[in-house]
Amino acid sequence: MRSAFFLAFVLAACTSAAWAGGPQRADLSQEERQRVRRITAPAAQFDRAESFEAMQGGAGTVRKLINPDIFSHPAANLDFEGRQDFMVGNGLFRKDWVSSPSSTQASDGLGPLFNARSCQACHVKDGRGSVPGFDPLQQNDAVALLLRLALPDTAQEAQDRLKRAGNVLIPDPVYGHQFQPFAVPGLPAEGEIRISYQENPVGLNGEEAAVLMVPSYRLESLGYGPLHPDVRVSPRLAPPMLGLGLLEAIHPDDILANAAAARGDGISGKPNWVLDPDTGERVLGRFNWKAGESSVARQSARAFSGDMGLSSPLFPDHYGDCTSVQEACLAMPNGAQSHLGEHEVPGRLMDLVTAYALNLALPQRRNVEDERVLAGKKLFYEANCIGCHVPKYVTRRDAERPEHRFQLIWPYTDLLLHDMGEGLADNVEEGEASGREWRTPPLWGIGLTRTVNPAATWLHDGRARTLLEAILWHGGEAQAARDRVRDMTPAQRADLIRFLESL
């Protein structure tokens, strides 16, 4: 059925105009490469939807009732065994972990310092997290927003770091790689996160100015003394979990082709290369806000370690981000059980969580034939938003999991790093990402963000309360596209937002 689905699309799409760019992929024959070029060429007509455009997750797309659980379904093309693993992984993703020792031995080992007790606490219903600060009553609710800590690179430190471990940041000597506002009983937390905002009006053609919220961060009630005077703080909001396995199945040649494209539009995306610890080779990063992880498995294991202090085969340290200065943290008991192995999250459990994360389904798009949505899509193209938010790909034929193979998908990302300007800069270098560069986030599912989490906001730190605010924060390489949106008529901006809300 998966092959029949794709073949039907190929036969329908082969009349599209040829595209000069496109893949040079070893997993495809020359004839298939030509077909894929045609299929993934940018749209040229906007009076009707493209073939299979509503099926943004390929054959795995789900047709379900739109409700707060719409992001939590398994891919439609999972087989029976895959669905079983998905359901068990779902339970592990949602369960709360507790400190050691505990009578619930299969769930202990939390911390000792941590940001959350479960994956679900940050990725609300598998969607975006929420940030405190907009509502004074939520000031202490910073579960889904973590703060990366990093010291600035010297030229030599940067070179050594890239050779040694790809994307490892230089941590604060006391507080480590990220600030953790929670701790197990008997141990001080690292402190409290406070966020305040200043209003910054931005003029719009034909209507009242939009008001952007400029965040500032304070770390208070520090539990282990002062931070390093040169430490830099990078806030990171938990992103949605949709389609991660399909993003992993995009062929590297397709991503690098976008990096190499000579377009003359001021956009110059670049890859972030990270070290594969198993092979020692540099591989393409494609996950997290700065493309600092190469696979869903490593991203998931790093979150268990850094966010919850739980060891796994990929990150075997039982104490997460505890530093050598935090002696009391290192003296706390861990949750490893001899009958389950040496890790708090044994390999089989980690595999199940990864299987879940790989196969959260994309919902079918809505209103793809609506006249105003199509007008907004045309404006999206004309503003050159597709210079970074590349609409579509055909995944690799030799993807590791069969449900991800040879699928037409519509994620609207190039998975590359782009200079987004000083307004969004965090001044933290991560691998080959500068302090002004961020990975293009996928847009699929963005229109259902508030359906899943009514308190959700946008951008890497949640500062944008609306999709229009998120656009108006774009700078650097995206400044020209942002200015085109600013200069649109109110009706055109409304159509553009309608298009985004259809994704």
Short mmCIF file of C-alpha atoms in Angstrom, two decimals:
data_model
loop_
_atom_site.label_atom_id
_atom_site.label_comp_id
_atom_site.label_asym_id
_atom_site.label_seq_id
_atom_site.Cartn_x
_atom_site.Cartn_y
_atom_site.Cartn_z
CA MET A 1 0.00 0.00 0.00
CA ARG A 2 2.85 2.42 0.77
CA SER A 3 4.38 1.84 -2.68
CA ALA A 4 0.99 2.18 -4.36
CA PHE A 5 0.43 5.48 -2.56
CA PHE A 6 3.70 6.90 -3.79
CA LEU A 7 3.35 5.53 -7.33
CA ALA A 8 -0.08 7.16 -7.63
CA PHE A 9 1.46 10.46 -6.74
CA VAL A 10 4.35 10.07 -9.17
CA LEU A 11 1.95 9.38 -12.04
CA ALA A 12 -0.09 12.44 -11.09
CA ALA A 13 2.90 14.73 -10.65
CA CYS A 14 5.14 13.91 -13.59
CA THR A 15 3.62 16.72 -15.64
CA SER A 16 5.11 19.32 -13.26
CA ALA A 17 7.86 21.57 -14.55
CA ALA A 18 11.40 20.28 -14.05
CA TRP A 19 13.50 21.87 -11.32
CA ALA A 20 17.16 22.67 -11.94
CA GLY A 21 18.20 21.74 -8.41
CA GLY A 22 17.28 18.64 -6.46
CA PRO A 23 18.87 15.46 -5.17
CA GLN A 24 21.87 13.51 -6.38
CA ARG A 25 20.93 10.57 -4.22
CA ALA A 26 22.58 7.17 -4.31
CA ASP A 27 19.39 5.50 -3.03
CA LEU A 28 17.56 6.35 -6.27
CA SER A 29 17.99 5.42 -9.89
CA GLN A 30 18.53 8.24 -12.37
CA GLU A 31 14.92 7.98 -13.54
CA GLU A 32 13.68 8.18 -9.93
CA ARG A 33 15.89 11.20 -9.28
CA GLN A 34 14.27 12.99 -12.21
CA ARG A 35 10.82 12.18 -10.89
CA VAL A 36 11.71 13.34 -7.38
CA ARG A 37 13.02 16.61 -8.82
CA ARG A 38 9.68 17.20 -10.50
CA ILE A 39 7.68 16.24 -7.44
CA THR A 40 9.62 18.44 -5.03
CA ALA A 41 9.90 21.47 -7.33
CA PRO A 42 8.37 24.64 -5.84
CA ALA A 43 4.74 25.23 -6.73
CA ALA A 44 4.15 27.32 -9.85
CA GLN A 45 0.34 27.55 -9.72
CA PHE A 46 -1.78 28.78 -6.85
CA ASP A 47 -5.33 28.41 -8.12
CA ARG A 48 -5.62 24.90 -6.68
CA ALA A 49 -3.87 22.67 -4.18
CA GLU A 50 -1.01 20.43 -5.28
CA SER A 51 -1.55 16.70 -5.51
CA PHE A 52 -1.47 15.07 -2.07
CA GLU A 53 -0.68 18.42 -0.42
CA ALA A 54 -3.10 17.65 2.40
CA MET A 55 -1.13 14.47 3.23
CA GLN A 56 1.70 16.37 4.86
CA GLY A 57 3.12 13.30 6.60
CA GLY A 58 2.92 11.04 3.53
CA ALA A 59 1.18 7.70 3.98
CA GLY A 60 1.50 8.09 7.75
CA THR A 61 -0.82 11.12 7.80
CA VAL A 62 -3.87 10.61 10.01
CA ARG A 63 -7.44 11.69 9.36
CA LYS A 64 -8.74 12.24 12.89
CA LEU A 65 -11.15 14.47 14.74
CA ILE A 66 -9.44 17.78 15.51
CA ASN A 67 -9.16 17.94 19.30
CA PRO A 68 -6.40 18.45 21.92
CA ASP A 69 -5.07 14.91 21.26
CA ILE A 70 -4.54 15.42 17.53
CA PHE A 71 -0.72 15.35 17.85
CA SER A 72 -0.66 12.08 19.81
CA HIS A 73 -1.69 9.50 17.21
CA PRO A 74 0.58 6.82 15.71
CA ALA A 75 1.48 7.10 12.03
CA ALA A 76 -1.28 5.58 9.89
CA ASN A 77 1.13 3.26 8.07
CA LEU A 78 2.62 1.62 11.17
CA ASP A 79 2.27 -2.16 11.25
CA PHE A 80 0.85 -4.07 14.23
CA GLU A 81 4.21 -4.53 15.96
CA GLY A 82 5.08 -0.90 15.38
CA ARG A 83 1.80 0.19 16.99
CA GLN A 84 2.50 -1.99 20.01
CA ASP A 85 5.91 -0.39 20.51
CA PHE A 86 4.36 3.04 19.99
CA MET A 87 1.76 2.48 22.71
CA VAL A 88 4.31 1.23 25.24
CA GLY A 89 6.63 4.13 24.35
CA ASN A 90 3.70 6.49 24.85
CA GLY A 91 3.31 5.26 28.41
CA LEU A 92 7.01 5.78 29.11
CA PHE A 93 6.89 9.25 27.54
CA ARG A 94 4.03 10.27 29.82
CA LYS A 95 5.02 8.68 33.12
CA ASP A 96 6.40 10.67 36.04
CA TRP A 97 9.79 9.63 37.38
CA VAL A 98 10.58 9.81 41.11
CA SER A 99 13.71 10.14 43.21
CA SER A 100 15.73 7.20 44.54
CA PRO A 101 15.31 5.08 46.52
CA SER A 102 11.63 4.41 45.88
CA SER A 103 9.18 1.53 46.09
CA THR A 104 8.43 2.14 42.39
CA GLN A 105 11.81 0.81 41.34
CA ALA A 106 11.09 0.86 37.62
CA SER A 107 10.43 4.61 37.80
CA ASP A 108 13.07 5.96 40.17
CA GLY A 109 16.37 7.70 39.52
CA LEU A 110 15.04 11.20 38.84
CA GLY A 111 17.66 13.93 39.08
CA PRO A 112 19.19 14.65 41.48
CA LEU A 113 18.80 18.02 39.69
CA PHE A 114 16.18 18.22 36.97
CA ASN A 115 13.94 20.38 34.80
CA ALA A 116 10.91 18.06 34.58
CA ARG A 117 9.58 14.75 35.89
CA SER A 118 8.36 13.47 32.53
CA CYS A 119 8.78 14.07 28.81
CA GLN A 120 5.10 15.01 28.60
CA ALA A 121 5.57 17.81 31.16
CA CYS A 122 7.58 19.77 28.59
CA HIS A 123 6.02 18.58 25.32
CA VAL A 124 2.41 19.23 26.27
CA LYS A 125 0.28 16.59 24.52
CA ASP A 126 3.27 16.13 22.16
CA GLY A 127 3.05 19.78 21.11
CA ARG A 128 4.82 22.95 22.19
CA GLY A 129 5.51 23.83 25.77
CA SER A 130 4.46 27.03 27.53
CA VAL A 131 6.56 29.84 28.99
CA PRO A 132 6.00 31.79 32.19
CA GLY A 133 6.13 35.57 32.33
CA PHE A 134 3.19 36.73 30.22
CA ASP A 135 0.89 35.87 33.12
CA PRO A 136 2.28 36.95 36.53
CA LEU A 137 0.55 33.96 38.12
CA GLN A 138 2.74 31.60 36.04
CA GLN A 139 6.13 33.03 37.05
CA ASN A 140 7.34 29.77 38.60
CA ASP A 141 6.03 27.47 35.87
CA ALA A 142 9.21 27.18 33.80
CA VAL A 143 9.05 23.43 33.24
CA ALA A 144 9.00 23.53 29.42
CA LEU A 145 11.61 26.29 29.12
CA LEU A 146 15.18 25.28 29.86
CA LEU A 147 18.13 27.62 29.97
CA ARG A 148 21.33 26.46 28.29
CA LEU A 149 24.47 27.77 29.96
CA ALA A 150 27.67 28.33 28.01
CA LEU A 151 30.92 30.22 28.27
CA PRO A 152 32.15 32.05 25.17
CA ASP A 153 34.57 30.22 22.91
CA THR A 154 38.08 31.34 22.34
CA ALA A 155 39.35 30.46 18.87
CA GLN A 156 41.40 27.56 20.23
CA GLU A 157 38.61 26.28 22.48
CA ALA A 158 36.23 26.28 19.52
CA GLN A 159 38.64 24.26 17.39
CA ASP A 160 39.33 21.79 20.19
CA ARG A 161 35.64 21.38 20.92
CA LEU A 162 34.71 20.70 17.31
CA LYS A 163 37.42 18.07 17.06
CA ARG A 164 36.56 16.47 20.38
CA ALA A 165 32.78 16.28 20.56
CA GLY A 166 31.12 18.19 17.78
CA ASN A 167 28.45 20.23 19.51
CA VAL A 168 29.44 20.25 23.19
CA LEU A 169 29.09 23.68 24.80
CA ILE A 170 31.62 24.98 27.31
CA PRO A 171 29.58 24.70 30.55
CA ASP A 172 29.39 26.95 33.57
CA PRO A 173 31.92 25.45 36.04
CA VAL A 174 29.34 25.28 38.86
CA TYR A 175 25.93 24.99 37.17
CA GLY A 176 26.88 22.89 34.15
CA HIS A 177 25.23 22.89 30.71
CA GLN A 178 21.74 23.94 31.77
CA PHE A 179 20.05 25.60 34.70
CA GLN A 180 17.83 23.24 36.70
CA PRO A 181 15.21 24.79 38.97
CA PHE A 182 14.13 21.53 40.63
CA ALA A 183 15.88 18.99 42.89
CA VAL A 184 15.07 15.77 44.75
CA PRO A 185 14.29 15.98 48.48
CA GLY A 186 17.32 16.86 50.59
CA LEU A 187 19.14 18.76 47.83
CA PRO A 188 19.02 22.47 46.96
CA ALA A 189 17.71 23.32 43.50
CA GLU A 190 19.94 25.49 41.34
CA GLY A 191 17.56 28.42 41.68
CA GLU A 192 14.55 30.13 40.15
CA ILE A 193 13.97 31.48 36.64
CA ARG A 194 12.32 34.89 36.34
CA ILE A 195 11.24 36.38 33.02
CA SER A 196 10.10 39.90 32.30
CA TYR A 197 9.12 41.55 29.03
CA GLN A 198 9.37 44.98 27.46
CA GLU A 199 7.01 46.03 24.71
CA ASN A 200 8.41 46.94 21.29
CA PRO A 201 5.86 48.30 18.78
CA VAL A 202 6.43 47.45 15.09
CA GLY A 203 4.62 49.45 12.43
CA LEU A 204 2.43 47.64 9.91
CA ASN A 205 1.07 48.85 6.60
CA GLY A 206 -2.62 49.70 6.86
CA GLU A 207 -3.30 48.88 10.50
CA GLU A 208 -2.19 49.46 14.08
CA ALA A 209 1.32 48.53 15.10
CA ALA A 210 2.03 45.03 16.34
CA VAL A 211 3.62 44.81 19.79
CA LEU A 212 6.58 42.46 20.15
CA MET A 213 7.58 41.25 23.62
CA VAL A 214 11.32 41.48 24.34
CA PRO A 215 12.27 39.01 27.09
CA SER A 216 14.91 39.35 29.78
CA TYR A 217 15.93 36.58 32.16
CA ARG A 218 17.01 36.63 35.79
CA LEU A 219 18.30 33.68 37.78
CA GLU A 220 17.48 34.11 41.45
CA SER A 221 17.88 32.23 44.75
CA LEU A 222 21.02 30.53 43.42
CA GLY A 223 21.64 27.34 45.36
CA TYR A 224 25.35 26.87 44.66
CA GLY A 225 26.87 30.33 44.61
CA PRO A 226 27.35 32.76 41.73
CA LEU A 227 27.39 31.88 38.06
CA HIS A 228 30.58 32.48 36.08
CA PRO A 229 30.71 36.20 35.23
CA ASP A 230 31.01 35.45 31.50
CA VAL A 231 28.26 32.84 31.29
CA ARG A 232 25.71 33.22 28.52
CA VAL A 233 22.12 32.05 28.86
CA SER A 234 20.17 30.57 25.96
CA PRO A 235 16.46 29.86 26.59
CA ARG A 236 15.04 26.87 24.72
CA LEU A 237 11.33 26.01 24.63
CA ALA A 238 10.23 22.41 24.14
CA PRO A 239 9.20 22.04 20.46
CA PRO A 240 6.43 19.82 19.03
CA MET A 241 7.22 16.13 18.46
CA LEU A 242 5.50 15.64 15.10
CA GLY A 243 7.14 13.87 12.18
CA LEU A 244 10.59 13.43 13.73
CA GLY A 245 11.16 10.06 12.07
CA LEU A 246 10.32 11.53 8.67
CA LEU A 247 12.78 14.38 9.21
CA GLU A 248 15.43 11.80 10.08
CA ALA A 249 14.60 9.98 6.83
CA ILE A 250 15.29 12.99 4.59
CA HIS A 251 18.40 12.17 2.57
CA PRO A 252 21.44 14.30 3.54
CA ASP A 253 21.97 15.13 -0.14
CA ASP A 254 18.62 16.91 -0.21
CA ILE A 255 19.55 19.03 2.82
CA LEU A 256 23.04 19.83 1.55
CA ALA A 257 21.67 20.73 -1.89
CA ASN A 258 19.76 23.58 -0.24
CA ALA A 259 22.92 24.70 1.55
CA ALA A 260 24.88 24.73 -1.72
CA ALA A 261 22.22 26.48 -3.81
CA ALA A 262 23.41 29.77 -5.33
CA ARG A 263 20.18 31.77 -5.26
CA GLY A 264 21.27 35.39 -4.94
CA ASP A 265 18.48 36.14 -2.44
CA GLY A 266 20.65 36.85 0.61
CA ILE A 267 19.86 33.46 2.15
CA SER A 268 22.78 31.14 2.84
CA GLY A 269 21.77 28.25 5.07
CA LYS A 270 24.54 26.05 6.38
CA PRO A 271 24.60 22.62 8.01
CA ASN A 272 25.65 21.95 11.57
CA TRP A 273 28.02 18.99 11.70
CA VAL A 274 28.18 16.88 14.86
CA LEU A 275 30.34 13.98 15.94
CA ASP A 276 28.94 10.45 15.84
CA PRO A 277 30.34 8.92 19.06
CA ASP A 278 30.08 5.39 17.65
CA THR A 279 32.08 6.00 14.48
CA GLY A 280 34.03 9.14 15.32
CA GLU A 281 32.86 10.66 12.04
CA ARG A 282 31.14 13.98 11.52
CA VAL A 283 27.47 13.60 10.61
CA LEU A 284 24.73 16.04 9.71
CA GLY A 285 22.88 17.59 12.63
CA ARG A 286 19.17 18.11 12.14
CA PHE A 287 17.44 18.14 15.56
CA ASN A 288 17.04 20.71 18.36
CA TRP A 289 17.00 24.48 17.98
CA LYS A 290 20.53 24.67 16.57
CA ALA A 291 20.63 21.31 14.75
CA GLY A 292 23.00 20.00 17.40
CA GLU A 293 21.79 16.37 17.31
CA SER A 294 21.91 13.94 14.41
CA SER A 295 19.22 11.43 15.43
CA VAL A 296 15.99 11.12 17.36
CA ALA A 297 17.59 8.43 19.55
CA ARG A 298 20.39 10.73 20.71
CA GLN A 299 18.07 13.69 21.13
CA SER A 300 15.74 11.58 23.29
CA ALA A 301 18.57 10.15 25.39
CA ARG A 302 20.11 13.59 25.89
CA ALA A 303 16.76 14.89 27.13
CA PHE A 304 16.50 12.02 29.63
CA SER A 305 20.00 12.86 30.86
CA GLY A 306 19.96 16.65 30.88
CA ASP A 307 16.32 17.35 31.67
CA MET A 308 15.57 14.52 34.10
CA GLY A 309 18.98 13.23 35.22
CA LEU A 310 18.28 9.69 33.99
CA SER A 311 21.05 7.48 32.62
CA SER A 312 20.75 5.40 29.45
CA PRO A 313 23.18 3.50 27.21
CA LEU A 314 23.93 6.64 25.15
CA PHE A 315 24.36 8.84 28.26
CA PRO A 316 25.41 6.50 31.08
CA ASP A 317 26.11 9.12 33.80
CA HIS A 318 23.54 8.64 36.59
CA TYR A 319 23.83 12.23 37.76
CA GLY A 320 22.88 14.11 34.63
CA ASP A 321 24.18 17.66 34.69
CA CYS A 322 25.58 17.62 38.23
CA THR A 323 29.07 19.16 38.22
CA SER A 324 32.11 18.23 40.28
CA VAL A 325 31.49 21.30 42.46
CA GLN A 326 28.03 20.03 43.41
CA GLU A 327 29.30 17.32 45.75
CA ALA A 328 26.00 16.74 47.51
CA CYS A 329 24.36 16.07 44.16
CA LEU A 330 26.96 13.46 43.26
CA ALA A 331 26.48 11.76 46.65
CA MET A 332 22.74 11.11 46.13
CA PRO A 333 21.56 7.55 45.36
CA ASN A 334 20.76 6.60 41.76
CA GLY A 335 17.96 4.47 40.38
CA ALA A 336 19.87 1.78 38.48
CA GLN A 337 18.46 -1.68 39.30
CA SER A 338 20.79 -4.67 39.01
CA HIS A 339 18.06 -6.91 37.59
CA LEU A 340 17.33 -4.33 34.85
CA GLY A 341 20.91 -3.44 34.00
CA GLU A 342 23.30 -0.62 34.78
CA HIS A 343 21.13 2.25 33.50
CA GLU A 344 18.08 3.96 34.95
CA VAL A 345 16.49 3.85 31.50
CA PRO A 346 17.64 0.48 30.07
CA GLY A 347 18.26 0.11 26.38
CA ARG A 348 14.94 -1.59 25.62
CA LEU A 349 12.96 1.19 27.33
CA MET A 350 15.00 3.80 25.49
CA ASP A 351 14.23 2.04 22.20
CA LEU A 352 10.51 2.14 22.96
CA VAL A 353 10.53 5.86 23.76
CA THR A 354 12.50 6.47 20.57
CA ALA A 355 10.00 4.40 18.54
CA TYR A 356 7.24 6.58 19.94
CA ALA A 357 9.07 9.80 19.11
CA LEU A 358 9.83 8.57 15.58
CA ASN A 359 6.21 7.86 14.70
CA LEU A 360 3.96 10.61 16.03
CA ALA A 361 1.73 11.27 13.04
CA LEU A 362 1.05 14.45 11.14
CA PRO A 363 -2.64 15.39 10.95
CA GLN A 364 -4.19 15.91 7.56
CA ARG A 365 -4.16 19.54 6.47
CA ARG A 366 -7.40 21.52 6.45
CA ASN A 367 -8.85 23.85 3.82
CA VAL A 368 -6.16 23.26 1.21
CA GLU A 369 -8.55 24.26 -1.60
CA ASP A 370 -9.87 27.34 0.19
CA GLU A 371 -9.45 30.46 -1.98
CA ARG A 372 -7.98 32.56 0.82
CA VAL A 373 -5.60 29.77 1.92
CA LEU A 374 -4.32 29.46 -1.65
CA ALA A 375 -3.88 33.24 -1.80
CA GLY A 376 -1.88 33.06 1.43
CA LYS A 377 0.26 30.26 0.02
CA LYS A 378 1.07 32.43 -3.00
CA LEU A 379 2.08 35.28 -0.69
CA PHE A 380 4.25 32.85 1.31
CA TYR A 381 6.11 31.98 -1.88
CA GLU A 382 6.31 35.58 -3.13
CA ALA A 383 7.82 36.75 0.17
CA ASN A 384 10.49 34.04 -0.32
CA CYS A 385 9.61 32.32 2.94
CA ILE A 386 10.42 29.10 1.06
CA GLY A 387 14.06 30.23 0.92
CA CYS A 388 14.36 28.64 4.39
CA HIS A 389 11.01 26.89 4.90
CA VAL A 390 11.46 24.44 1.99
CA PRO A 391 8.01 22.91 1.48
CA LYS A 392 8.52 19.27 0.51
CA TYR A 393 10.81 16.26 0.20
CA VAL A 394 10.69 12.62 -0.79
CA THR A 395 12.30 10.60 2.00
CA ARG A 396 15.07 8.12 1.29
CA ARG A 397 14.24 4.71 -0.14
CA ASP A 398 16.65 3.03 2.27
CA ALA A 399 15.40 4.68 5.49
CA GLU A 400 15.93 2.51 8.55
CA ARG A 401 12.21 2.02 9.25
CA PRO A 402 9.85 0.89 6.46
CA GLU A 403 7.09 3.35 7.38
CA HIS A 404 9.44 6.25 6.61
CA ARG A 405 10.67 5.04 3.21
CA PHE A 406 9.99 6.88 -0.04
CA GLN A 407 7.30 9.20 1.35
CA LEU A 408 6.32 12.59 0.00
CA ILE A 409 6.30 14.91 3.03
CA TRP A 410 5.64 18.64 3.53
CA PRO A 411 7.59 19.84 6.60
CA TYR A 412 8.43 23.39 5.43
CA THR A 413 12.04 23.40 6.64
CA ASP A 414 15.52 23.07 5.18
CA LEU A 415 16.97 21.82 8.52
CA LEU A 416 19.83 24.29 8.03
CA LEU A 417 21.24 27.08 10.17
CA HIS A 418 20.43 30.70 9.31
CA ASP A 419 21.47 34.04 10.73
CA MET A 420 18.24 35.37 12.22
CA GLY A 421 19.57 38.76 13.27
CA GLU A 422 20.50 40.41 16.52
CA GLY A 423 16.95 40.47 17.87
CA LEU A 424 16.82 36.68 18.17
CA ALA A 425 20.51 36.12 18.95
CA ASP A 426 21.46 34.21 22.09
CA ASN A 427 25.23 34.71 21.62
CA VAL A 428 25.84 30.99 22.27
CA GLU A 429 27.96 29.04 19.80
CA GLU A 430 26.88 25.42 19.43
CA GLY A 431 28.99 23.31 17.12
CA GLU A 432 29.18 25.32 13.92
CA ALA A 433 26.15 27.44 14.82
CA SER A 434 26.98 31.01 15.76
CA GLY A 435 25.21 33.03 18.42
CA ARG A 436 22.89 34.49 15.76
CA GLU A 437 22.07 31.26 13.93
CA TRP A 438 19.11 28.93 14.40
CA ARG A 439 17.85 25.87 12.56
CA THR A 440 14.76 26.48 10.44
CA PRO A 441 11.92 24.91 12.45
CA PRO A 442 9.37 22.78 10.57
CA LEU A 443 5.98 24.44 10.11
CA TRP A 444 3.84 21.33 9.67
CA GLY A 445 1.17 21.17 12.37
CA ILE A 446 1.68 24.83 13.34
CA GLY A 447 -1.95 25.71 12.71
CA LEU A 448 -3.11 23.32 15.46
CA THR A 449 -0.65 24.56 18.09
CA ARG A 450 -3.27 26.25 20.25
CA THR A 451 -5.76 23.41 19.77
CA VAL A 452 -3.29 21.12 21.54
CA ASN A 453 -1.97 23.61 24.10
CA PRO A 454 -4.03 26.81 24.48
CA ALA A 455 -1.14 28.49 26.35
CA ALA A 456 1.48 27.73 23.69
CA THR A 457 3.56 30.46 22.07
CA TRP A 458 6.14 30.49 19.27
CA LEU A 459 9.87 30.86 18.50
CA HIS A 460 12.77 29.24 20.34
CA ASP A 461 11.96 30.92 23.65
CA GLY A 462 8.20 31.35 23.29
CA ARG A 463 8.32 35.14 23.05
CA ALA A 464 5.90 35.33 20.09
CA ARG A 465 2.25 35.25 21.18
CA THR A 466 0.92 35.04 17.62
CA LEU A 467 2.14 33.76 14.27
CA LEU A 468 2.37 37.35 13.02
CA GLU A 469 4.63 38.26 15.95
CA ALA A 470 6.84 35.26 15.12
CA ILE A 471 7.21 36.53 11.53
CA LEU A 472 7.99 40.08 12.66
CA TRP A 473 10.83 38.82 14.87
CA HIS A 474 12.66 37.52 11.79
CA GLY A 475 15.85 39.39 10.97
CA GLY A 476 19.23 38.71 9.40
CA GLU A 477 18.79 36.54 6.32
CA ALA A 478 15.01 36.66 6.81
CA GLN A 479 14.78 40.46 7.08
CA ALA A 480 13.66 40.94 3.48
CA ALA A 481 10.87 38.37 3.84
CA ARG A 482 9.78 39.93 7.13
CA ASP A 483 9.66 43.38 5.53
CA ARG A 484 7.49 42.07 2.70
CA VAL A 485 5.00 40.81 5.27
CA ARG A 486 5.10 44.15 7.11
CA ASP A 487 4.32 45.95 3.86
CA MET A 488 1.40 43.72 2.85
CA THR A 489 -2.14 44.99 3.14
CA PRO A 490 -4.12 43.81 6.17
CA ALA A 491 -6.14 41.49 3.95
CA GLN A 492 -2.96 39.93 2.52
CA ARG A 493 -1.49 39.38 5.98
CA ALA A 494 -4.75 37.72 7.03
CA ASP A 495 -4.51 35.38 4.03
CA LEU A 496 -0.90 34.54 4.87
CA ILE A 497 -1.90 33.62 8.42
CA ARG A 498 -4.81 31.53 7.06
CA PHE A 499 -2.32 29.55 5.03
CA LEU A 500 -0.08 28.95 8.07
CA GLU A 501 -3.11 27.95 10.14
CA SER A 502 -3.99 25.34 7.51
CA LEU A 503 -0.68 23.51 8.04
#
